[in-house]
Short mmCIF file of C-alpha atoms in Angstrom, two decimals:
data_model
loop_
_atom_site.label_atom_id
_atom_site.label_comp_id
_atom_site.label_asym_id
_atom_site.label_seq_id
_atom_site.Cartn_x
_atom_site.Cartn_y
_atom_site.Cartn_z
CA UNK A 1 120.78 121.63 52.95
CA UNK A 2 116.56 122.01 53.21
CA UNK A 3 116.10 125.37 49.91
CA UNK A 4 115.59 128.32 51.13
CA UNK A 5 111.89 130.39 50.08
CA UNK A 6 112.38 133.29 47.83
CA UNK A 7 110.18 134.52 51.02
CA UNK A 8 112.49 134.27 53.33
CA UNK A 9 114.26 137.09 52.66
CA UNK A 10 111.94 139.76 51.34
CA UNK A 11 109.31 138.65 54.00
CA UNK A 12 107.87 138.86 56.40
CA UNK A 13 105.44 141.85 56.76
CA UNK A 14 105.97 142.74 60.36
CA UNK A 15 105.76 145.50 62.83
CA UNK A 16 109.50 146.67 63.54
CA UNK A 17 111.59 147.15 65.15
CA UNK A 18 113.15 143.21 65.68
CA UNK A 19 112.85 140.22 62.98
CA UNK A 20 114.12 138.21 65.95
CA UNK A 21 113.94 140.80 69.34
CA UNK A 22 109.90 141.55 68.17
CA UNK A 23 108.81 139.35 64.95
CA UNK A 24 110.25 136.38 67.06
CA UNK A 25 108.68 137.27 70.03
CA UNK A 26 105.00 137.30 68.64
CA UNK A 27 105.72 133.99 67.05
CA UNK A 28 106.83 132.56 70.87
CA UNK A 29 103.70 133.95 71.95
CA UNK A 30 101.44 132.42 68.96
CA UNK A 31 103.48 128.94 69.56
CA UNK A 32 102.94 128.66 73.22
CA UNK A 33 99.31 129.86 72.31
CA UNK A 34 98.57 126.70 70.27
CA UNK A 35 100.62 124.42 72.71
CA UNK A 36 98.47 125.53 75.98
CA UNK A 37 94.85 125.95 73.80
CA UNK A 38 92.91 126.28 77.25
CA UNK A 39 91.66 130.76 78.01
CA UNK A 40 94.06 131.96 80.52
CA UNK A 41 93.57 134.31 83.05
CA UNK A 42 96.88 135.27 83.76
CA UNK A 43 99.97 134.93 81.94
CA UNK A 44 103.83 135.30 82.78
CA UNK A 45 107.45 136.21 80.57
CA UNK A 46 110.71 135.81 82.28
CA UNK A 47 113.13 137.00 80.07
CA UNK A 48 116.90 135.85 79.61
CA UNK A 49 119.95 137.68 78.42
CA UNK A 50 119.26 139.38 75.20
CA UNK A 51 115.73 139.45 75.13
CA UNK A 52 116.46 140.83 78.89
CA UNK A 53 118.13 143.32 78.64
CA UNK A 54 117.87 145.30 74.93
CA UNK A 55 113.67 144.28 75.08
CA UNK A 56 112.57 146.98 75.72
CA UNK A 57 113.55 148.82 73.09
CA UNK A 58 112.78 146.70 71.41
CA UNK A 59 108.98 146.03 71.95
CA UNK A 60 109.83 142.13 73.24
CA UNK A 61 107.48 142.37 75.95
CA UNK A 62 104.91 143.71 73.85
CA UNK A 63 105.49 141.23 70.72
CA UNK A 64 105.06 138.12 73.36
CA UNK A 65 101.81 139.59 74.87
CA UNK A 66 100.17 140.73 71.55
CA UNK A 67 102.03 136.43 70.46
CA UNK A 68 99.82 135.12 73.27
CA UNK A 69 97.13 137.03 72.33
CA UNK A 70 96.79 136.10 68.98
CA UNK A 71 97.59 139.22 66.95
CA UNK A 72 100.28 137.76 64.36
CA UNK A 73 103.11 139.67 63.43
CA UNK A 74 102.16 142.60 61.11
CA UNK A 75 99.65 143.43 63.64
CA UNK A 76 99.69 147.76 64.05
CA UNK A 77 97.87 147.25 67.08
CA UNK A 78 100.61 145.39 69.06
CA UNK A 79 102.57 148.86 69.69
CA UNK A 80 99.33 149.56 71.84
CA UNK A 81 98.68 146.26 73.24
CA UNK A 82 99.27 146.98 76.62
CA UNK A 83 96.11 149.48 76.08
CA UNK A 84 94.31 147.21 74.50
CA UNK A 85 94.44 144.16 78.00
CA UNK A 86 91.71 143.46 80.01
CA UNK A 87 90.35 140.34 82.24
CA UNK A 88 94.20 139.09 82.35
CA UNK A 89 96.79 139.20 84.41
CA UNK A 90 100.03 139.51 82.78
CA UNK A 91 104.14 140.31 84.45
CA UNK A 92 107.38 139.93 83.29
CA UNK A 93 110.98 138.99 85.05
CA UNK A 94 113.99 139.31 84.06
CA UNK A 95 116.85 137.22 84.44
CA UNK A 96 120.00 136.59 82.89
CA UNK A 97 121.30 132.17 82.34
CA UNK A 98 124.37 132.23 80.31
CA UNK A 99 123.09 128.39 79.73
CA UNK A 100 120.56 129.52 77.71
CA UNK A 101 119.83 130.52 73.97
CA UNK A 102 120.73 134.86 73.98
CA UNK A 103 117.15 135.03 73.41
CA UNK A 104 115.47 133.04 75.29
CA UNK A 105 111.91 133.03 77.38
CA UNK A 106 109.45 131.00 79.72
CA UNK A 107 105.69 131.83 78.93
CA UNK A 108 103.92 130.23 82.23
CA UNK A 109 100.32 130.57 82.01
CA UNK A 110 98.27 130.19 84.64
CA UNK A 111 100.90 129.30 86.53
CA UNK A 112 99.96 125.47 85.29
CA UNK A 113 102.38 125.41 81.85
CA UNK A 114 105.75 126.84 81.29
CA UNK A 115 106.72 127.31 77.76
CA UNK A 116 110.64 127.78 77.10
CA UNK A 117 111.42 128.87 73.82
CA UNK A 118 113.86 130.69 71.73
CA UNK A 119 114.36 132.85 68.68
CA UNK A 120 117.06 131.84 67.42
CA UNK A 121 117.24 135.20 64.35
CA UNK A 122 115.18 136.49 61.23
CA UNK A 123 111.38 135.95 63.45
CA UNK A 124 112.47 132.18 63.24
CA UNK A 125 111.88 130.26 66.65
CA UNK A 126 112.51 127.17 68.23
CA UNK A 127 109.96 126.37 71.24
CA UNK A 128 112.83 123.17 73.98
CA UNK A 129 110.98 122.62 76.86
CA UNK A 130 107.46 121.88 77.71
CA UNK A 131 105.97 121.86 81.59
CA UNK A 132 110.53 119.99 81.97
CA UNK A 133 110.27 117.78 78.95
CA UNK A 134 112.67 118.91 76.13
CA UNK A 135 110.51 119.12 73.28
CA UNK A 136 111.49 120.90 69.23
CA UNK A 137 109.10 122.85 67.81
CA UNK A 138 110.17 125.37 65.01
CA UNK A 139 106.24 125.86 64.24
CA UNK A 140 106.29 124.80 60.37
CA UNK A 141 104.88 121.92 61.39
CA UNK A 142 101.19 120.48 63.27
CA UNK A 143 102.63 118.05 66.11
CA UNK A 144 101.04 115.73 68.11
CA UNK A 145 102.34 116.27 71.63
CA UNK A 146 101.85 113.57 74.26
CA UNK A 147 102.71 112.81 78.12
CA UNK A 148 102.37 109.36 79.37
CA UNK A 149 104.43 106.98 81.35
CA UNK A 150 107.07 105.61 79.31
CA UNK A 151 106.51 101.88 78.67
CA UNK A 152 107.22 99.66 75.19
CA UNK A 153 105.12 99.83 72.70
CA UNK A 154 103.78 103.61 73.10
CA UNK A 155 105.59 104.72 69.22
CA UNK A 156 104.20 102.08 67.38
CA UNK A 157 100.04 102.82 68.73
CA UNK A 158 100.30 106.18 68.38
CA UNK A 159 102.04 106.16 64.65
CA UNK A 160 99.50 103.12 64.59
CA UNK A 161 96.74 105.44 64.84
CA UNK A 162 98.32 108.68 62.75
CA UNK A 163 98.83 106.24 60.10
CA UNK A 164 95.39 105.18 59.70
CA UNK A 165 93.99 108.57 59.21
CA UNK A 166 97.06 107.55 55.80
CA UNK A 167 98.31 111.28 57.45
CA UNK A 168 102.80 110.62 56.81
CA UNK A 169 105.06 111.92 59.97
CA UNK A 170 107.50 114.01 59.40
CA UNK A 171 109.24 113.61 62.35
CA UNK A 172 109.45 112.19 65.79
CA UNK A 173 110.98 112.99 69.55
CA UNK A 174 110.88 110.62 72.86
CA UNK A 175 112.17 112.38 76.34
CA UNK A 176 111.27 110.96 79.13
CA UNK A 177 112.68 111.44 82.90
CA UNK A 178 113.51 108.15 83.57
CA UNK A 179 112.50 104.87 82.60
CA UNK A 180 109.24 103.47 83.16
CA UNK A 181 108.74 107.36 84.05
CA UNK A 182 107.09 110.06 82.62
CA UNK A 183 107.58 110.09 78.87
CA UNK A 184 107.38 113.30 76.16
CA UNK A 185 107.34 112.29 72.73
CA UNK A 186 106.25 114.39 69.12
CA UNK A 187 105.43 114.10 66.39
CA UNK A 188 105.53 116.28 63.39
CA UNK A 189 102.96 115.24 60.96
CA UNK A 190 103.30 116.93 56.71
CA UNK A 191 99.10 117.43 57.22
CA UNK A 192 97.21 118.13 60.83
CA UNK A 193 95.09 114.98 62.11
CA UNK A 194 91.36 116.01 63.75
CA UNK A 195 90.39 115.24 66.68
CA UNK A 196 89.17 112.21 66.32
CA UNK A 197 92.47 111.36 66.99
CA UNK A 198 93.63 113.03 69.46
CA UNK A 199 90.65 111.17 71.13
CA UNK A 200 91.79 108.37 70.09
CA UNK A 201 95.40 108.72 71.66
CA UNK A 202 93.81 109.99 74.75
CA UNK A 203 92.52 106.47 75.12
CA UNK A 204 96.13 105.11 75.02
CA UNK A 205 96.28 102.82 78.47
CA UNK A 206 98.72 105.52 80.50
CA UNK A 207 98.87 108.57 78.19
CA UNK A 208 97.97 111.64 80.48
CA UNK A 209 98.18 114.35 78.27
CA UNK A 210 97.30 115.30 74.58
CA UNK A 211 97.63 118.27 72.72
CA UNK A 212 97.43 118.77 68.76
CA UNK A 213 99.88 121.74 68.64
CA UNK A 214 98.91 124.24 64.78
CA UNK A 215 101.63 125.43 63.35
CA UNK A 216 101.99 129.29 62.83
CA UNK A 217 100.97 130.54 59.84
CA UNK B 1 117.52 120.91 42.27
CA UNK B 2 117.84 124.53 43.95
CA UNK B 3 120.85 128.02 42.80
CA UNK B 4 123.36 127.75 44.75
CA UNK B 5 125.60 129.59 43.67
CA UNK B 6 124.87 132.96 40.76
CA UNK B 7 127.62 131.47 37.76
CA UNK B 8 124.38 128.65 38.22
CA UNK B 9 121.56 131.38 38.36
CA UNK B 10 123.99 133.33 34.74
CA UNK B 11 124.24 129.87 33.24
CA UNK B 12 120.29 129.27 33.72
CA UNK B 13 119.35 132.55 32.52
CA UNK B 14 121.85 132.47 29.08
CA UNK B 15 120.88 128.41 28.64
CA UNK B 16 116.81 129.15 29.05
CA UNK B 17 117.11 132.46 27.44
CA UNK B 18 114.92 134.25 30.83
CA UNK B 19 115.49 136.75 32.80
CA UNK B 20 116.23 136.24 36.61
CA UNK B 21 113.03 136.93 38.01
CA UNK B 22 111.71 134.05 35.29
CA UNK B 23 113.83 131.48 37.09
CA UNK B 24 112.94 133.39 40.58
CA UNK B 25 109.31 132.39 40.19
CA UNK B 26 109.92 128.76 38.35
CA UNK B 27 112.08 128.08 41.57
CA UNK B 28 109.74 128.95 43.50
CA UNK B 29 107.00 127.74 42.40
CA UNK B 30 108.55 123.97 42.62
CA UNK B 31 109.48 124.86 46.50
CA UNK B 32 105.55 125.72 47.14
CA UNK B 33 103.70 124.46 44.89
CA UNK B 34 101.85 127.02 44.39
CA UNK B 35 101.30 128.86 40.29
CA UNK B 36 103.33 131.76 39.91
CA UNK B 37 100.53 133.93 39.47
CA UNK B 38 99.60 133.08 42.80
CA UNK B 39 104.06 134.09 43.62
CA UNK B 40 103.65 136.92 42.14
CA UNK B 41 100.56 138.29 44.59
CA UNK B 42 102.65 137.01 47.67
CA UNK B 43 105.24 139.73 46.18
CA UNK B 44 102.79 142.33 44.46
CA UNK B 45 101.54 142.37 48.81
CA UNK B 46 104.76 143.19 49.88
CA UNK B 47 105.51 145.78 47.22
CA UNK B 48 102.14 147.20 49.18
CA UNK B 49 103.41 147.22 52.53
CA UNK B 50 106.16 148.69 51.11
CA UNK B 51 104.67 151.49 49.56
CA UNK B 52 102.24 151.68 53.06
CA UNK B 53 105.19 151.68 55.25
CA UNK B 54 107.07 154.29 52.94
CA UNK B 55 103.76 156.38 52.92
CA UNK B 56 102.79 156.52 56.85
CA UNK B 57 107.59 156.48 57.68
CA UNK B 58 106.73 160.48 55.63
CA UNK B 59 104.60 161.94 57.82
CA UNK B 60 105.77 160.97 61.37
CA UNK B 61 107.24 162.30 63.61
CA UNK B 62 106.82 159.97 66.74
CA UNK B 63 109.77 158.69 68.20
CA UNK B 64 111.36 155.25 69.08
CA UNK B 65 110.80 153.88 72.38
CA UNK B 66 114.00 154.65 73.57
CA UNK B 67 113.12 158.58 72.25
CA UNK B 68 116.18 158.43 70.19
CA UNK B 69 115.10 158.20 66.19
CA UNK B 70 112.11 159.38 64.14
CA UNK B 71 112.36 162.44 63.61
CA UNK B 72 114.48 162.90 60.55
CA UNK B 73 112.49 161.71 57.60
CA UNK B 74 110.66 164.74 58.48
CA UNK B 75 113.70 166.75 58.08
CA UNK B 76 114.46 165.72 54.47
CA UNK B 77 111.39 166.13 53.17
CA UNK B 78 111.17 169.81 54.44
CA UNK B 79 114.38 170.61 53.58
CA UNK B 80 114.09 169.33 50.31
CA UNK B 81 110.58 171.10 49.85
CA UNK B 82 112.77 174.34 50.16
CA UNK B 83 115.83 172.85 48.60
CA UNK B 84 116.03 170.91 46.01
CA UNK B 85 118.42 168.07 46.18
CA UNK B 86 121.98 168.77 43.69
CA UNK B 87 120.92 165.03 42.45
CA UNK B 88 117.65 165.68 41.67
CA UNK B 89 113.91 164.21 42.42
CA UNK B 90 115.50 160.64 42.71
CA UNK B 91 118.61 161.31 45.37
CA UNK B 92 115.86 162.85 47.08
CA UNK B 93 113.02 160.29 47.24
CA UNK B 94 115.73 157.75 47.65
CA UNK B 95 116.77 159.47 51.07
CA UNK B 96 113.30 160.33 52.17
CA UNK B 97 111.81 157.10 51.57
CA UNK B 98 114.69 154.97 52.75
CA UNK B 99 114.12 156.95 56.49
CA UNK B 100 110.74 156.83 55.92
CA UNK B 101 110.76 152.79 56.18
CA UNK B 102 113.72 152.58 58.66
CA UNK B 103 111.77 155.16 60.98
CA UNK B 104 108.63 153.33 60.78
CA UNK B 105 110.56 150.26 61.93
CA UNK B 106 111.74 151.84 64.18
CA UNK B 107 108.49 152.52 66.46
CA UNK B 108 107.19 149.22 65.74
CA UNK B 109 104.85 150.00 62.48
CA UNK B 110 104.65 147.90 60.36
CA UNK B 111 107.37 146.94 57.73
CA UNK B 112 108.76 144.09 55.58
CA UNK B 113 112.34 142.59 56.11
CA UNK B 114 114.39 142.77 53.17
CA UNK B 115 116.14 140.80 54.01
CA UNK B 116 116.05 141.93 57.49
CA UNK B 117 113.51 144.71 59.36
CA UNK B 118 117.00 146.09 60.18
CA UNK B 119 118.41 147.28 56.79
CA UNK B 120 114.26 147.65 55.23
CA UNK B 121 113.98 150.63 54.05
CA UNK B 122 116.73 150.03 51.40
CA UNK B 123 114.86 148.15 48.55
CA UNK B 124 111.49 150.19 48.72
CA UNK B 125 113.18 153.54 48.62
CA UNK B 126 114.62 152.30 45.44
CA UNK B 127 112.33 150.45 43.78
CA UNK B 128 109.68 152.73 44.97
CA UNK B 129 111.34 155.81 43.75
CA UNK B 130 112.88 154.56 40.36
CA UNK B 131 108.95 153.56 39.39
CA UNK B 132 107.69 156.79 40.28
CA UNK B 133 109.95 158.61 38.82
CA UNK B 134 110.22 156.37 35.67
CA UNK B 135 107.00 155.76 35.64
CA UNK B 136 107.59 152.31 35.37
CA UNK B 137 104.69 149.23 35.76
CA UNK B 138 103.77 147.68 39.00
CA UNK B 139 104.38 144.73 37.17
CA UNK B 140 107.86 145.19 36.63
CA UNK B 141 108.41 146.27 40.18
CA UNK B 142 106.91 143.22 41.43
CA UNK B 143 109.69 142.00 38.28
CA UNK B 144 112.21 143.89 40.21
CA UNK B 145 111.35 142.88 43.54
CA UNK B 146 111.50 138.83 42.92
CA UNK B 147 115.30 139.88 41.26
CA UNK B 148 115.98 141.27 44.14
CA UNK B 149 114.77 138.15 46.29
CA UNK B 150 117.00 136.34 44.06
CA UNK B 151 120.07 137.95 44.94
CA UNK B 152 118.98 137.89 48.53
CA UNK B 153 118.16 134.52 48.75
CA UNK B 154 121.34 133.04 46.83
CA UNK B 155 123.58 135.14 49.23
CA UNK B 156 121.87 133.40 51.95
CA UNK B 157 122.23 130.33 51.09
CA UNK B 158 126.25 130.39 51.54
CA UNK B 159 125.89 133.13 54.59
CA UNK B 160 123.08 133.80 57.27
CA UNK B 161 122.01 137.05 56.43
CA UNK B 162 122.29 138.27 60.20
CA UNK B 163 125.06 140.70 62.56
CA UNK B 164 125.11 137.79 64.63
CA UNK B 165 127.10 136.37 61.87
CA UNK B 166 128.33 138.49 59.55
CA UNK B 167 128.33 141.92 60.48
CA UNK B 168 126.35 145.03 58.63
CA UNK B 169 127.60 143.70 55.42
CA UNK B 170 125.37 140.39 55.76
CA UNK B 171 122.24 143.19 55.93
CA UNK B 172 122.51 146.38 54.56
CA UNK B 173 125.41 145.55 52.77
CA UNK B 174 122.93 142.47 50.89
CA UNK B 175 120.55 144.77 50.59
CA UNK B 176 122.47 146.64 48.77
CA UNK B 177 123.21 144.64 46.49
CA UNK B 178 119.89 142.94 46.17
CA UNK B 179 118.05 147.14 45.31
CA UNK B 180 120.90 147.94 42.75
CA UNK B 181 119.67 144.74 41.07
CA UNK B 182 115.61 145.32 41.60
CA UNK B 183 117.11 148.64 40.03
CA UNK B 184 118.73 147.11 37.14
CA UNK B 185 116.06 145.12 36.18
CA UNK B 186 113.62 147.36 35.67
CA UNK B 187 115.38 150.64 33.75
CA UNK B 188 116.16 147.32 31.23
CA UNK B 189 119.53 145.94 32.00
CA UNK B 190 120.84 142.14 31.28
CA UNK B 191 121.51 139.59 33.24
CA UNK B 192 125.55 140.16 33.57
CA UNK B 193 124.14 143.84 34.34
CA UNK B 194 121.83 143.05 37.05
CA UNK B 195 124.99 140.57 38.33
CA UNK B 196 127.35 143.33 38.03
CA UNK B 197 125.30 145.69 39.83
CA UNK B 198 124.96 143.01 42.90
CA UNK B 199 128.88 142.18 42.54
CA UNK B 200 129.74 146.43 42.94
CA UNK B 201 127.72 147.09 44.96
CA UNK B 202 128.42 143.99 47.38
CA UNK B 203 132.05 144.69 46.68
CA UNK B 204 132.49 147.48 47.73
CA UNK B 205 130.60 147.66 51.48
CA UNK B 206 132.95 144.98 52.70
CA UNK B 207 133.84 144.70 56.16
CA UNK B 208 131.00 146.71 57.12
CA UNK B 209 130.64 145.87 60.81
CA UNK B 210 127.59 145.94 63.33
CA UNK B 211 128.15 147.82 66.44
CA UNK B 212 124.23 149.37 67.52
CA UNK B 213 124.34 151.39 70.93
CA UNK B 214 122.33 149.57 73.39
CA UNK B 215 122.05 146.85 70.75
CA UNK B 216 119.04 148.86 69.83
CA UNK B 217 118.28 148.94 65.81
CA UNK B 218 118.64 152.60 65.88
CA UNK B 219 122.37 153.88 65.33
CA UNK B 220 123.33 153.49 63.18
CA UNK B 221 120.97 151.43 61.53
CA UNK B 222 118.33 154.21 60.51
CA UNK B 223 120.73 156.53 58.48
CA UNK B 224 122.68 153.84 57.21
CA UNK B 225 119.72 152.70 55.30
CA UNK B 226 119.57 155.70 53.54
CA UNK B 227 123.58 155.90 52.75
CA UNK B 228 123.05 152.06 51.04
CA UNK B 229 120.16 152.99 49.14
CA UNK B 230 122.04 155.66 47.36
CA UNK B 231 124.89 153.28 47.28
CA UNK B 232 123.02 150.85 44.61
CA UNK B 233 122.13 153.12 42.79
CA UNK B 234 125.76 154.03 42.13
CA UNK B 235 126.31 150.85 41.58
CA UNK B 236 123.63 150.02 38.97
CA UNK B 237 124.28 153.11 37.34
CA UNK B 238 128.21 151.83 36.84
CA UNK B 239 126.81 148.80 35.88
CA UNK B 240 124.37 150.10 33.19
CA UNK B 241 127.47 151.65 31.49
CA UNK B 242 129.19 148.68 31.13
CA UNK B 243 131.28 147.98 34.01
CA UNK B 244 132.17 144.91 35.05
CA UNK B 245 133.65 143.74 38.54
CA UNK B 246 136.81 142.22 37.74
CA UNK B 247 136.02 140.47 40.77
CA UNK B 248 132.72 137.23 40.21
CA UNK B 249 129.88 138.11 42.06
CA UNK B 250 130.51 134.11 43.65
CA UNK B 251 133.75 134.98 45.05
CA UNK B 252 132.32 138.53 46.43
CA UNK B 253 129.82 136.52 48.38
CA UNK B 254 132.55 134.18 49.67
CA UNK B 255 134.98 136.79 50.45
CA UNK B 256 131.99 138.33 52.44
CA UNK B 257 131.35 135.11 54.56
CA UNK B 258 135.22 135.13 55.10
CA UNK B 259 134.98 138.73 56.79
CA UNK B 260 132.64 138.09 59.28
CA UNK B 261 134.30 134.72 60.83
CA UNK B 262 137.50 137.01 60.47
CA UNK B 263 135.02 139.99 61.89
CA UNK B 264 135.47 139.96 66.10
CA UNK B 265 132.53 139.17 67.91
CA UNK B 266 133.00 142.55 69.42
CA UNK B 267 131.92 144.08 66.38
CA UNK B 268 128.89 141.96 65.13
CA UNK B 269 125.44 142.90 66.63
CA UNK B 270 126.23 142.35 70.18
CA UNK B 271 126.96 146.14 70.85
CA UNK B 272 130.54 145.64 72.56
CA UNK B 273 132.29 147.45 70.27
CA UNK B 274 132.67 149.92 68.25
CA UNK B 275 129.90 152.39 68.16
CA UNK B 276 128.44 151.02 70.70
CA UNK B 277 131.28 151.43 73.39
CA UNK B 278 131.60 155.68 72.14
CA UNK B 279 131.96 158.01 75.39
CA UNK B 280 128.42 159.37 74.32
CA UNK B 281 127.08 155.62 73.42
CA UNK B 282 127.71 154.45 77.09
CA UNK B 283 126.13 157.73 78.55
CA UNK B 284 122.54 157.21 76.20
CA UNK B 285 122.29 153.67 77.36
CA UNK B 286 122.85 154.65 81.74
CA UNK B 287 119.81 156.90 80.82
CA UNK B 288 118.02 154.19 78.99
CA UNK B 289 118.64 151.60 81.14
CA UNK B 290 117.02 154.51 83.94
CA UNK B 291 113.99 155.28 81.49
CA UNK B 292 113.50 150.51 81.27
CA UNK B 293 114.12 150.61 85.21
CA UNK B 294 111.05 153.02 85.84
CA UNK B 295 108.76 151.05 83.41
#
């Protein structure tokens, strides 16, 4: 069992009213922002289940938007976020899907990237899926994400580059749509790697997308 | 090696002749790699954020998004000024501070989850009110909060502190046990008295369900913070008088967990039973949804 911190019971400092529906929503937004990285013009949120039914009274809509804009969970400005957003088009959709977690959301940037995540309790979150590929990111590790054409040797090529930086890999997850099809890899790291590593990984044959996802504060 | 039970904690305190807060600091030092002073500073930040929340909450009458709650603390502030409480100043402050914090939470103010956002008023109200009335210095308030944290941490190793898992006994109930422990620490009690206070508080809220109206952290959550803050004081006073819990705290925590498992899912944060299904709650739900649709 992983040992828990004292601050799991006397933190976080956050804006209310709910650690799962407010702080969790902000952190999902922050994580999505870390993944998409680009400035965006448009963002759409699809809220599922309990997020959809009780989100209004918990400020889940405000939290998600504040998160993608880079506000931290304890920022008092979250409450009036709608008054402070300019030049960004944002929208919400509310729906039900019992196959999803009770507190679940899809965050769609510029109609280009869809990031699905859950607020799993006490402000903790999990990103499950990015553009249809399974993910497993909880914001506690700096993570290198890449998408590529599935072929043998990719894991060793990537881990070799990381190993040369003397960075330890905490965990590694791969997924693919079919043998030889499109694949994804998530490499959770003990310390972050620099943009030079991202560049090197980009040079690998058959890799078509690489991003360096920072962990949450 | 993590401390997973209260008996282990008590033994460590006895063997090393150290108070609970010292052990808490040592454990966190090992886990985080930070030195004790850095950890104390983080706890102090939490304490100061708690005080800020009380300060804001005492004067605000702003309602929650639902429009139901948010103006009760101010009623206490006004009325106690005219008619002092039977129980005196500390009681006034504890109930006011608990409501102030819980109301600050529902209006999207800045609070400290302790252990959860829904139960955020209990530990701060007891620590801050007692510190003000008994002139307890800040360093001892931090010791109190560290003690509270250690109690909550050990409980959370056995049962997840979420209404959805074990009902409100695991949220406001655990907060009350944490507050009782903090208070005994601040009033100079020993390890045995601290653990007895936590045990007495926890034992006497076993079975408390989580049935919030419309699934919001408002009814009955806000006022419950005031009730369970006072409950913590009862536990602390009894323990300081030498009253011992016949059932040891580890067994009470196990009971809390089992009671949570036995509790119907209808009463665990689903809003499908209990107060959430009363006639009045259903009417409030109807009004809220029509508001939601307009938004």
